[in-house]
PDB file of N, CA and C in Angstrom:
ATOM      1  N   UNK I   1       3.434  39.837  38.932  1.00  0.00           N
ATOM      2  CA  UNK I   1       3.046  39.023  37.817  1.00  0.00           C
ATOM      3  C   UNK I   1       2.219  39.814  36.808  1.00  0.00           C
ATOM      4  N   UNK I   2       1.642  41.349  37.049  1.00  0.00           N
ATOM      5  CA  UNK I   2       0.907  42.236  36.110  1.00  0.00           C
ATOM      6  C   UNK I   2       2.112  42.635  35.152  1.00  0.00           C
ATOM      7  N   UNK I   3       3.170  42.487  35.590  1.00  0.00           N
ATOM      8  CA  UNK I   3       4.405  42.982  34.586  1.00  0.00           C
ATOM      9  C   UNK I   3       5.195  41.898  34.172  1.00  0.00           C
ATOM     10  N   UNK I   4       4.919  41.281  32.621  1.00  0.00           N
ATOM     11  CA  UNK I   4       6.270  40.380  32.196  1.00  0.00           C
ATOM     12  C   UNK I   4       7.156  40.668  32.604  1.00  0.00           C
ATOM     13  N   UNK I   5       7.697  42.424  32.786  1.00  0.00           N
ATOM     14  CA  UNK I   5       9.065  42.923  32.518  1.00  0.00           C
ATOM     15  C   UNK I   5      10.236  41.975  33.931  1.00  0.00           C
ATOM     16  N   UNK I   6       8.538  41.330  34.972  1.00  0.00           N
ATOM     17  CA  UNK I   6       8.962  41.251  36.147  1.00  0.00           C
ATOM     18  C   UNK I   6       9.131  39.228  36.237  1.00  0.00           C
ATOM     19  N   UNK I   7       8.874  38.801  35.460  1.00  0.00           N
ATOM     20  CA  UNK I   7       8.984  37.315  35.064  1.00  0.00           C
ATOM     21  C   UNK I   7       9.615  36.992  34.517  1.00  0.00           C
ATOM     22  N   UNK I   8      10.787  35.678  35.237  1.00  0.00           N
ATOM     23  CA  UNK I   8      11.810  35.079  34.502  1.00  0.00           C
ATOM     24  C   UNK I   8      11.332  33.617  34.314  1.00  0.00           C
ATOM     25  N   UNK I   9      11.403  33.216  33.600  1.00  0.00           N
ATOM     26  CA  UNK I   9      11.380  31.368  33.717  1.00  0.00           C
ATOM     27  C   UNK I   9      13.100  30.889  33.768  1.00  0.00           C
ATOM     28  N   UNK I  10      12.724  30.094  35.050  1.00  0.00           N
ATOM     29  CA  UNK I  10      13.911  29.375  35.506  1.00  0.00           C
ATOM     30  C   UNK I  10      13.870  27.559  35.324  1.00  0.00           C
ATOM     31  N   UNK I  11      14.970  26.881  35.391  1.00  0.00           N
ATOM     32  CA  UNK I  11      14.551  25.179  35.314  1.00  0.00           C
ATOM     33  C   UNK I  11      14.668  25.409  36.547  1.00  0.00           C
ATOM     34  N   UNK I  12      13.879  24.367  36.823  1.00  0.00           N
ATOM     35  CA  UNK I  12      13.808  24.066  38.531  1.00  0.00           C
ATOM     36  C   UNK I  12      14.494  23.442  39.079  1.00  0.00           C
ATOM     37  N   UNK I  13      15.558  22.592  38.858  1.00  0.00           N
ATOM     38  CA  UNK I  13      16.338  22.510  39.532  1.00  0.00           C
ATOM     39  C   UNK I  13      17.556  23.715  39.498  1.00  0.00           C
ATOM     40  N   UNK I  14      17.553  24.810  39.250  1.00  0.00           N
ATOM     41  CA  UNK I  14      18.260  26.083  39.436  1.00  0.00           C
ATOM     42  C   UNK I  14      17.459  26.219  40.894  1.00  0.00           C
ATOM     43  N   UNK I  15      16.136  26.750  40.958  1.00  0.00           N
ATOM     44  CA  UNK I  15      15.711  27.095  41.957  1.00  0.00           C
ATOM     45  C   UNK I  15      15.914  25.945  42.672  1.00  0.00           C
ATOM     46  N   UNK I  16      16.200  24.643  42.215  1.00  0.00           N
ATOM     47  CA  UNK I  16      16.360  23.815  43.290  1.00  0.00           C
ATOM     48  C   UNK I  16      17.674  23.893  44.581  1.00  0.00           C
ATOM     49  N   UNK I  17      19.090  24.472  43.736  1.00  0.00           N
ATOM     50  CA  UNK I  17      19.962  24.848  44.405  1.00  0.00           C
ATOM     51  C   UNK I  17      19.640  26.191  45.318  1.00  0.00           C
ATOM     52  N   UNK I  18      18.917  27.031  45.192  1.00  0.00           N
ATOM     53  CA  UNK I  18      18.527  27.517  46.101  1.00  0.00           C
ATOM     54  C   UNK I  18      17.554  27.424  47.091  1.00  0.00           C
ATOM     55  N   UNK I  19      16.920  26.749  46.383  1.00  0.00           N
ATOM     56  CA  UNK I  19      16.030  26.421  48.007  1.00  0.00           C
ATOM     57  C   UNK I  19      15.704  25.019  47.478  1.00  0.00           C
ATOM     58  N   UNK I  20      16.109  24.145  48.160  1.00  0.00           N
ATOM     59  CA  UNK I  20      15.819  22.306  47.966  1.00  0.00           C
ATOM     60  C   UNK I  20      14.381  21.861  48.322  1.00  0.00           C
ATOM     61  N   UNK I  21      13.913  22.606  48.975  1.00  0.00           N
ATOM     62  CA  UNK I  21      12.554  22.213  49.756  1.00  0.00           C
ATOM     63  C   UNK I  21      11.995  21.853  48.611  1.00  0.00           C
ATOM     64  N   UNK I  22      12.205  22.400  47.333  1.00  0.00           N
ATOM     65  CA  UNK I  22      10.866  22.369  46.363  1.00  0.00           C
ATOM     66  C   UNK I  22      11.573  21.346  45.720  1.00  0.00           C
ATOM     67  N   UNK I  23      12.169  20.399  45.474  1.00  0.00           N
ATOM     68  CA  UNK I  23      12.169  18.854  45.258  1.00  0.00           C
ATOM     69  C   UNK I  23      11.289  18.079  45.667  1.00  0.00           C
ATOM     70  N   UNK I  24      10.608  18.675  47.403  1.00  0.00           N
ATOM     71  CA  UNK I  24       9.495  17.771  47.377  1.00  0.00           C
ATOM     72  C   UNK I  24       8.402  17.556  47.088  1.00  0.00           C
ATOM     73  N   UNK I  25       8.186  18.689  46.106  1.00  0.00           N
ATOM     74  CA  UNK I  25       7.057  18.996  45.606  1.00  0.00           C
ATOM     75  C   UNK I  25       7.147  18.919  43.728  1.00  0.00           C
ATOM     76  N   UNK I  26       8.332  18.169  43.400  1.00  0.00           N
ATOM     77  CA  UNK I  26       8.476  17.896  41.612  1.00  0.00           C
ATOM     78  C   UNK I  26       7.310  16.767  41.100  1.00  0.00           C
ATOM     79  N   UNK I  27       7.367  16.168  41.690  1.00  0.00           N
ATOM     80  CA  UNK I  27       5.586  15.555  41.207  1.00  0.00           C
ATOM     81  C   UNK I  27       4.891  15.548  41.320  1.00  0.00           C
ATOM     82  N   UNK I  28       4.401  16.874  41.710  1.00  0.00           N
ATOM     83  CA  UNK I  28       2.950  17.887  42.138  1.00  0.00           C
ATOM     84  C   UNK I  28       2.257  17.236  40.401  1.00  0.00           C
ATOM     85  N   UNK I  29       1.111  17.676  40.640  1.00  0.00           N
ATOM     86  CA  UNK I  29       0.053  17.295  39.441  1.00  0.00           C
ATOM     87  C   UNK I  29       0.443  19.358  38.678  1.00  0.00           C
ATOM     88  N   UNK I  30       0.383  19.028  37.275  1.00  0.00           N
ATOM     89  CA  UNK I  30       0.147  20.095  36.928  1.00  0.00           C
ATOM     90  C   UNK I  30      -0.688  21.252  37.297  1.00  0.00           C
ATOM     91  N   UNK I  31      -0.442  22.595  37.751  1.00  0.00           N
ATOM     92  CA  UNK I  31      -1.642  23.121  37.935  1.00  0.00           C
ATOM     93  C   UNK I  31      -1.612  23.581  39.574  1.00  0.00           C
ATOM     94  N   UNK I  32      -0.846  22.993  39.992  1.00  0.00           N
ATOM     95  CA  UNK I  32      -0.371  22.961  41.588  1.00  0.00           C
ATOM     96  C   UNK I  32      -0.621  24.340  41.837  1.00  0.00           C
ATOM     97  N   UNK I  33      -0.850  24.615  42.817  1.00  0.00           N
ATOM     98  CA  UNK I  33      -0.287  26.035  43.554  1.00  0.00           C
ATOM     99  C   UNK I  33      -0.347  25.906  44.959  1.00  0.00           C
ATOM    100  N   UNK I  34       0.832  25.825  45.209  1.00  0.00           N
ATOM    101  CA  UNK I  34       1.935  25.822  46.581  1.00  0.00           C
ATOM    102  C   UNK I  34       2.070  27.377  47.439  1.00  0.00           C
ATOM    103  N   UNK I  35       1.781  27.557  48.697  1.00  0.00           N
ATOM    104  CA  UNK I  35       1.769  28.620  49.663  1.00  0.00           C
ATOM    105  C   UNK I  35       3.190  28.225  50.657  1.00  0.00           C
ATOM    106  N   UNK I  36       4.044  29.161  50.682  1.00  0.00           N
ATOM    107  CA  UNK I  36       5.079  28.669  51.587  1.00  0.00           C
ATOM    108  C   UNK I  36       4.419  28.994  53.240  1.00  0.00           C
ATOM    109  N   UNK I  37       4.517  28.049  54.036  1.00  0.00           N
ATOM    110  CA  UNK I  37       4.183  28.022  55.023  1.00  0.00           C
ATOM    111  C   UNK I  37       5.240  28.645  56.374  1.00  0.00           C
ATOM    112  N   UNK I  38       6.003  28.081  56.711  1.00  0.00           N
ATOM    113  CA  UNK I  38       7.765  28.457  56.791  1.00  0.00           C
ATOM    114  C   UNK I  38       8.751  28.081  56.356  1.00  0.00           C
ATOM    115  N   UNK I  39       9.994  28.142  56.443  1.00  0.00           N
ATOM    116  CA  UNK I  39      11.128  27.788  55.817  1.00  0.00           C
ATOM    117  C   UNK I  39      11.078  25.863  55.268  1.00  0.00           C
ATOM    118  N   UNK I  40      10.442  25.354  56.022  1.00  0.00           N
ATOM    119  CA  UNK I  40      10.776  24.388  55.273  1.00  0.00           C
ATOM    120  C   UNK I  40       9.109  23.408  54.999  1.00  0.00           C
ATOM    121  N   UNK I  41       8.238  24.321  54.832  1.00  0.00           N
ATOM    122  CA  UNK I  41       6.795  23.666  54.835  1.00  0.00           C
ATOM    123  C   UNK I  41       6.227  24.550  53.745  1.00  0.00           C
ATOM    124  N   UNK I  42       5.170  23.750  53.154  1.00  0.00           N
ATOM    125  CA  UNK I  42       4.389  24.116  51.930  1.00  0.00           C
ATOM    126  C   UNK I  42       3.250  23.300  52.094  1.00  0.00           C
ATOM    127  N   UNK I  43       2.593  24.239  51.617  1.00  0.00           N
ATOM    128  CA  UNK I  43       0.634  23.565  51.677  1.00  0.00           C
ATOM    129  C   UNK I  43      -0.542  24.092  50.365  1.00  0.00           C
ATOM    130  N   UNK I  44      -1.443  23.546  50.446  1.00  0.00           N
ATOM    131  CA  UNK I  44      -2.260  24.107  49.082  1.00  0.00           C
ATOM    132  C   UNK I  44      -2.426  25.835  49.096  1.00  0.00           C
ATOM    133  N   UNK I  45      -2.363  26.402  47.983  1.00  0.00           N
ATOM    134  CA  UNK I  45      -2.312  27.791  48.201  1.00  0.00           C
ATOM    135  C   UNK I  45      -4.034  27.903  48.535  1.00  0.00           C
ATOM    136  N   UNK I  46      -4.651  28.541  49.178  1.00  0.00           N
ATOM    137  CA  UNK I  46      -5.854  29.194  48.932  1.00  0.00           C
ATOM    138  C   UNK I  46      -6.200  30.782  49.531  1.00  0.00           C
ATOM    139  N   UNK I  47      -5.142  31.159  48.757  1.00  0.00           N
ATOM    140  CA  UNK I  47      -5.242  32.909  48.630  1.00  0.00           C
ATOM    141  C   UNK I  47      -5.147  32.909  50.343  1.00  0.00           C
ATOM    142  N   UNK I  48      -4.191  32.348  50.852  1.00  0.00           N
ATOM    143  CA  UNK I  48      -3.741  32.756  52.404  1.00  0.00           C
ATOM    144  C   UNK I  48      -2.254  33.523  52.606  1.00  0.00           C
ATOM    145  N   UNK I  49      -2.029  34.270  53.716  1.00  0.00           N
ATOM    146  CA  UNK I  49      -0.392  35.183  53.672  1.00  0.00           C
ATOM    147  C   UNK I  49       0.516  33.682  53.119  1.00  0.00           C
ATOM    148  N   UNK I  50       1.685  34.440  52.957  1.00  0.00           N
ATOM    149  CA  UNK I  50       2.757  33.549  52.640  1.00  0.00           C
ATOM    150  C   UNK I  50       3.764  33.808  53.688  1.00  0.00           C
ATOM    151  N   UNK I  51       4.659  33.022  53.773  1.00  0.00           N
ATOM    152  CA  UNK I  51       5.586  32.691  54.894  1.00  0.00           C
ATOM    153  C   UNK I  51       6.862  33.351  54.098  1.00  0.00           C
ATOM    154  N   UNK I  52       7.248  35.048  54.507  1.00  0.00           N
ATOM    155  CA  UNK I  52       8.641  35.281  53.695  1.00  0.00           C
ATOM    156  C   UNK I  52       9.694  35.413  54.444  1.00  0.00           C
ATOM    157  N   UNK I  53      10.694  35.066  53.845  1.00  0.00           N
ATOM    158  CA  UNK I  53      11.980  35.496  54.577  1.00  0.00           C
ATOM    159  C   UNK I  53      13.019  36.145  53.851  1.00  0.00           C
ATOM    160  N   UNK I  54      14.154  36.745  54.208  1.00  0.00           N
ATOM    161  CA  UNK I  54      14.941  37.432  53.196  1.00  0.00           C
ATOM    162  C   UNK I  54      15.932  35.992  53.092  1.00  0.00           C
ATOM    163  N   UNK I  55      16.517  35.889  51.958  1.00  0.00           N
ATOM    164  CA  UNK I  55      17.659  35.045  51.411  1.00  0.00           C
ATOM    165  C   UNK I  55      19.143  35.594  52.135  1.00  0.00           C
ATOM    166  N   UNK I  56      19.896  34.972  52.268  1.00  0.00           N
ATOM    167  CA  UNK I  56      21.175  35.201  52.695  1.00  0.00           C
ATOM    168  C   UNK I  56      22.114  35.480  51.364  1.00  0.00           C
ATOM    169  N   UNK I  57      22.683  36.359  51.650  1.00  0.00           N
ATOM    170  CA  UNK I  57      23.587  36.818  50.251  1.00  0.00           C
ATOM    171  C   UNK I  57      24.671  35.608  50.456  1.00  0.00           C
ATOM    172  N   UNK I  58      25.552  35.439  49.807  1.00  0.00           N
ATOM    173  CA  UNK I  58      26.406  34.433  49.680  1.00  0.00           C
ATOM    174  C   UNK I  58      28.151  35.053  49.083  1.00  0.00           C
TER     175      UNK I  58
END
């Protein structure tokens, strides 16, 4: 995120077809910040690891 060159803005339901989980989180209050927990869990971020996994090519 120190590099625009490295930031896209996407609509979210794009990212929604890839990962659906984050539908359950579309009426978060502005301002949100979400920590992935594992594949299908999310919790308040407070600067804790994140839960990664690689994507499956398709």
């Amino acid at each position: 995120m120190n590099n625009v060159e490295n930031v896209e803005l996407c609509k979210v339901y794009s990212i929604a077809g890839i990962d659906p989980t984050v539908i359950n989180h579309i009426d978060s209050p502005v301002g949100t910040r979400l920590i992935r927990k594992s594949s299908e869990e999310f919790e308040d971020d407070k600067n804790q690891p994140a839960f990664m996994e690689r994507w499956k090519s398709v």
